[in-house]
């Protein structure tokens, strides 16, 4: 039979045991979560590399777009999960190009309308590839929308205004800036100034004004999260 003294002591001992079991369980859970996060990061990098391996001229494009998109989100004061979501979507945004013939991706001249139509299918293909994966945010949807434009002139769905999520507007600007700043098979690099001019020319029409202003601050007068070469963006460092 319990006396008040031995009941207290027993409860204390049980409490200590429970806390120690919880602590050990918690430590194991944290370690397992960290392992899973590493695995996911590695899988994203592997998918990104796989999709660029057929397209050597744009090697590193997705990594740079990911870092620029994340930098824009941080400059706009968006929260951590949104910044991470943009990084993941940036790393995978052109994965659908795996469905475009090699000869078209690497054609050293301007594309015909028929070839360009094939290239344009990559955002929908990317959506289909990524849709079964249960990311924390709408990665597949952002990938599908990265060529949409605020005024409805983009593709594949011609979304406009509020129909276009903010993350997609950010990724669109990052994609254009990086693409213009680097060489392509059919033209030399146009440079960061030309890229910024293009973005500002579309401010409020094709591109979200808030994203354009963040881009201007980040790459213009602000502190860019990367270095520049004469041809355009140099090696990109970590954002924020
Ligand atoms: Fe694209």
CSV table of C-alpha atoms and ligand atoms in Angstrom, one decimal:
chain,number,residue,atom,x,y,z
A,1,UNK,CA,0.0,0.0,0.0
A,2,UNK,CA,1.3,3.4,-0.9
A,3,UNK,CA,2.2,5.9,1.8
A,4,UNK,CA,2.3,9.6,0.7
A,5,UNK,CA,6.1,9.5,0.8
A,6,UNK,CA,6.7,6.4,-1.3
A,7,UNK,CA,4.0,7.4,-3.8
A,8,UNK,CA,5.8,10.7,-4.4
A,9,UNK,CA,9.1,8.9,-4.8
A,10,UNK,CA,7.6,6.4,-7.2
A,11,UNK,CA,6.0,9.2,-9.3
A,12,UNK,CA,9.3,11.0,-9.4
A,13,UNK,CA,11.1,7.8,-10.6
A,14,UNK,CA,8.5,7.1,-13.2
A,15,UNK,CA,8.6,10.7,-14.3
A,16,UNK,CA,12.4,10.6,-14.7
A,17,UNK,CA,12.1,7.4,-16.7
A,18,UNK,CA,9.5,8.8,-19.0
A,19,UNK,CA,11.4,12.0,-19.6
A,20,UNK,CA,14.5,10.0,-20.3
A,21,UNK,CA,12.6,7.8,-22.8
A,22,UNK,CA,11.1,10.9,-24.4
A,23,UNK,CA,14.5,12.5,-24.6
A,24,UNK,CA,16.1,9.5,-26.3
A,25,UNK,CA,13.1,9.2,-28.6
A,26,UNK,CA,13.2,12.9,-29.4
A,27,UNK,CA,17.0,12.7,-30.2
A,28,UNK,CA,16.4,9.7,-32.5
A,29,UNK,CA,13.6,11.5,-34.3
A,30,UNK,CA,15.7,14.6,-34.8
A,31,UNK,CA,18.6,12.5,-36.2
A,32,UNK,CA,16.2,10.7,-38.5
A,33,UNK,CA,14.6,14.0,-39.7
A,34,UNK,CA,18.1,15.4,-40.5
A,35,UNK,CA,18.9,12.2,-42.4
A,36,UNK,CA,15.7,12.5,-44.4
A,37,UNK,CA,16.3,16.2,-45.1
A,38,UNK,CA,19.8,15.3,-46.4
A,39,UNK,CA,18.4,12.5,-48.6
A,40,UNK,CA,15.7,14.8,-50.0
A,41,UNK,CA,18.3,17.6,-50.8
A,42,UNK,CA,20.5,15.0,-52.5
A,43,UNK,CA,17.6,13.6,-54.5
A,44,UNK,CA,16.6,17.2,-55.6
A,45,UNK,CA,20.2,17.9,-56.7
A,46,UNK,CA,20.4,14.5,-58.5
A,47,UNK,CA,17.1,15.2,-60.4
A,48,UNK,CA,18.4,18.7,-61.3
A,49,UNK,CA,21.7,17.4,-62.6
A,50,UNK,CA,20.0,14.6,-64.6
A,51,UNK,CA,17.8,17.1,-66.4
A,52,UNK,CA,20.7,19.3,-67.3
A,53,UNK,CA,23.1,16.6,-68.4
A,54,UNK,CA,21.6,16.6,-72.0
A,55,UNK,CA,21.8,20.4,-72.1
A,56,UNK,CA,25.5,21.4,-71.3
A,57,UNK,CA,25.0,25.0,-72.4
A,58,UNK,CA,22.7,25.6,-69.6
A,59,UNK,CA,24.6,23.5,-67.0
A,60,UNK,CA,24.1,25.1,-63.6
A,61,UNK,CA,21.1,27.2,-64.8
A,62,UNK,CA,18.7,25.7,-62.3
A,63,UNK,CA,21.1,26.0,-59.4
A,64,UNK,CA,21.6,29.7,-60.2
A,65,UNK,CA,17.9,30.4,-60.7
A,66,UNK,CA,17.2,28.6,-57.3
A,67,UNK,CA,19.7,30.9,-55.5
A,68,UNK,CA,18.5,34.0,-57.3
A,69,UNK,CA,14.8,33.2,-56.6
A,70,UNK,CA,15.6,32.5,-52.9
A,71,UNK,CA,17.5,35.8,-52.7
A,72,UNK,CA,14.6,37.7,-54.2
A,73,UNK,CA,12.2,36.1,-51.7
A,74,UNK,CA,14.5,37.1,-48.8
A,75,UNK,CA,14.8,40.6,-50.2
A,76,UNK,CA,11.0,40.8,-50.3
A,77,UNK,CA,10.9,39.7,-46.6
A,78,UNK,CA,9.1,36.4,-47.3
A,79,UNK,CA,9.2,33.7,-44.6
A,80,UNK,CA,11.7,30.9,-44.4
A,81,UNK,CA,9.4,28.1,-45.7
A,82,UNK,CA,8.6,30.2,-48.8
A,83,UNK,CA,12.3,30.9,-49.4
A,84,UNK,CA,13.1,27.2,-49.2
A,85,UNK,CA,10.1,26.4,-51.5
A,86,UNK,CA,11.5,28.7,-54.1
A,87,UNK,CA,14.9,27.1,-53.8
A,88,UNK,CA,13.4,23.7,-54.5
A,89,UNK,CA,11.2,24.9,-57.3
A,90,UNK,CA,14.2,26.7,-58.9
A,91,UNK,CA,16.4,23.6,-58.7
A,92,UNK,CA,13.7,21.6,-60.7
A,93,UNK,CA,11.9,24.2,-62.8
A,94,UNK,CA,13.3,22.9,-66.2
A,95,UNK,CA,13.1,19.2,-65.4
A,96,UNK,CA,10.4,18.9,-68.1
A,97,UNK,CA,13.1,19.6,-70.8
A,98,UNK,CA,14.0,16.0,-70.5
A,99,UNK,CA,11.1,15.4,-72.9
A,100,UNK,CA,12.5,17.9,-75.5
A,101,UNK,CA,14.8,16.4,-78.2
A,102,UNK,CA,18.5,17.0,-77.6
A,103,UNK,CA,18.9,18.6,-81.1
A,104,UNK,CA,16.4,21.2,-80.3
A,105,UNK,CA,17.8,22.1,-76.9
A,106,UNK,CA,21.3,22.5,-78.3
A,107,UNK,CA,20.4,24.0,-81.7
A,108,UNK,CA,23.0,26.8,-82.4
A,109,UNK,CA,20.4,28.9,-84.3
A,110,UNK,CA,17.0,30.4,-83.5
A,111,UNK,CA,14.2,27.9,-83.2
A,112,UNK,CA,11.4,27.5,-85.7
A,113,UNK,CA,7.9,28.0,-84.4
A,114,UNK,CA,7.3,24.3,-84.4
A,115,UNK,CA,10.5,23.7,-82.4
A,116,UNK,CA,9.6,26.4,-80.0
A,117,UNK,CA,6.2,24.8,-79.5
A,118,UNK,CA,8.0,21.7,-78.4
A,119,UNK,CA,10.2,23.5,-76.0
A,120,UNK,CA,7.1,25.2,-74.5
A,121,UNK,CA,5.8,21.8,-73.5
A,122,UNK,CA,8.5,21.5,-70.8
A,123,UNK,CA,6.6,23.4,-68.1
A,124,UNK,CA,3.6,21.1,-68.3
A,125,UNK,CA,5.9,18.0,-68.5
A,126,UNK,CA,7.8,19.2,-65.4
A,127,UNK,CA,4.4,19.5,-63.6
A,128,UNK,CA,3.5,15.9,-64.6
A,129,UNK,CA,6.9,14.6,-63.5
A,130,UNK,CA,6.8,16.4,-60.1
A,131,UNK,CA,3.1,16.1,-59.3
A,132,UNK,CA,3.3,12.6,-57.5
A,133,UNK,CA,6.0,13.9,-55.2
A,134,UNK,CA,4.7,15.2,-51.9
A,135,UNK,CA,6.8,18.3,-51.3
A,136,UNK,CA,5.9,20.6,-48.4
A,137,UNK,CA,4.6,23.2,-50.8
A,138,UNK,CA,3.2,23.5,-54.4
A,139,UNK,CA,6.5,22.8,-56.2
A,140,UNK,CA,4.9,21.1,-59.2
A,141,UNK,CA,2.4,24.0,-59.6
A,142,UNK,CA,5.2,26.6,-59.4
A,143,UNK,CA,7.2,24.7,-62.0
A,144,UNK,CA,4.2,24.6,-64.3
A,145,UNK,CA,3.7,28.4,-63.9
A,146,UNK,CA,7.3,29.6,-64.3
A,147,UNK,CA,6.7,30.8,-67.9
A,148,UNK,CA,3.3,32.5,-67.1
A,149,UNK,CA,3.2,36.3,-67.2
A,150,UNK,CA,1.2,38.7,-65.0
A,151,UNK,CA,-0.6,40.1,-68.1
A,152,UNK,CA,-1.7,36.7,-69.4
A,153,UNK,CA,0.9,36.6,-72.2
A,154,UNK,CA,2.7,33.5,-70.9
A,155,UNK,CA,2.2,29.8,-71.1
A,156,UNK,CA,1.0,27.0,-70.8
A,157,UNK,CA,-2.3,28.3,-69.3
A,158,UNK,CA,-2.2,32.0,-70.0
A,159,UNK,CA,-2.8,32.8,-66.3
A,160,UNK,CA,-3.0,36.4,-65.3
A,161,UNK,CA,-3.1,38.7,-62.2
A,162,UNK,CA,-4.2,37.0,-59.0
A,163,UNK,CA,-4.5,33.7,-60.8
A,164,UNK,CA,-0.7,33.5,-60.8
A,165,UNK,CA,0.9,32.7,-57.4
A,166,UNK,CA,3.5,35.0,-56.0
A,167,UNK,CA,6.2,32.2,-56.0
A,168,UNK,CA,5.7,31.7,-59.7
A,169,UNK,CA,6.1,35.4,-60.3
A,170,UNK,CA,9.4,35.4,-58.4
A,171,UNK,CA,10.7,32.3,-60.2
A,172,UNK,CA,9.8,33.8,-63.6
A,173,UNK,CA,11.9,36.9,-62.9
A,174,UNK,CA,14.9,34.8,-61.6
A,175,UNK,CA,14.7,32.6,-64.7
A,176,UNK,CA,14.7,35.5,-67.2
A,177,UNK,CA,17.6,37.3,-65.4
A,178,UNK,CA,19.7,34.2,-65.3
A,179,UNK,CA,18.9,33.1,-68.9
A,180,UNK,CA,19.8,36.6,-70.3
A,181,UNK,CA,23.0,36.8,-68.2
A,182,UNK,CA,24.5,33.6,-69.6
A,183,UNK,CA,25.5,32.2,-73.0
A,184,UNK,CA,22.9,30.1,-74.9
A,185,UNK,CA,23.7,27.9,-77.9
A,186,UNK,CA,22.0,30.4,-80.3
A,187,UNK,CA,23.5,33.7,-78.8
A,188,UNK,CA,26.2,35.1,-76.5
A,189,UNK,CA,25.4,36.3,-73.0
A,190,UNK,CA,23.6,39.6,-73.0
A,191,UNK,CA,24.7,40.6,-69.5
A,192,UNK,CA,23.2,41.6,-66.2
A,193,UNK,CA,22.4,45.2,-67.3
A,194,UNK,CA,20.3,44.0,-70.3
A,195,UNK,CA,18.6,41.5,-68.0
A,196,UNK,CA,17.6,44.2,-65.5
A,197,UNK,CA,16.4,46.4,-68.4
A,198,UNK,CA,14.2,43.6,-69.7
A,199,UNK,CA,12.7,43.0,-66.2
A,200,UNK,CA,12.1,46.7,-65.6
A,201,UNK,CA,10.5,47.1,-69.1
A,202,UNK,CA,8.0,44.5,-68.1
A,203,UNK,CA,7.4,45.9,-64.6
A,204,UNK,CA,3.7,45.9,-63.9
A,205,UNK,CA,2.8,44.2,-67.2
A,206,UNK,CA,4.6,40.9,-67.6
A,207,UNK,CA,6.3,41.0,-64.2
A,208,UNK,CA,5.1,41.7,-60.7
A,209,UNK,CA,6.3,45.2,-59.6
A,210,UNK,CA,7.3,44.0,-56.1
A,211,UNK,CA,9.5,41.3,-57.6
A,212,UNK,CA,11.0,43.7,-60.1
A,213,UNK,CA,11.9,46.2,-57.3
A,214,UNK,CA,13.4,43.4,-55.3
A,215,UNK,CA,15.5,42.3,-58.3
A,216,UNK,CA,16.6,45.9,-58.9
A,217,UNK,CA,17.6,46.2,-55.2
A,218,UNK,CA,19.4,42.8,-55.1
A,219,UNK,CA,21.3,43.1,-58.4
A,220,UNK,CA,21.5,46.9,-58.7
A,221,UNK,CA,22.2,49.2,-55.8
A,222,UNK,CA,21.7,46.5,-53.1
A,223,UNK,CA,24.1,43.9,-51.9
A,224,UNK,CA,23.9,41.0,-54.5
A,225,UNK,CA,24.2,37.5,-53.1
A,226,UNK,CA,26.6,36.6,-55.9
A,227,UNK,CA,29.5,38.0,-57.9
A,228,UNK,CA,29.4,39.2,-61.4
A,229,UNK,CA,31.6,38.5,-64.4
A,230,UNK,CA,31.8,40.6,-67.6
A,231,UNK,CA,29.5,38.2,-69.3
A,232,UNK,CA,26.9,38.1,-66.6
A,233,UNK,CA,26.5,36.3,-63.3
A,234,UNK,CA,29.6,34.7,-61.9
A,235,UNK,CA,29.7,32.0,-59.2
A,236,UNK,CA,26.7,32.3,-57.0
A,237,UNK,CA,27.1,32.1,-53.3
A,238,UNK,CA,24.4,31.3,-50.7
A,239,UNK,CA,21.5,33.7,-50.4
A,240,UNK,CA,20.8,35.9,-47.5
B,1,LIG,FE1,11.7,27.0,-68.4
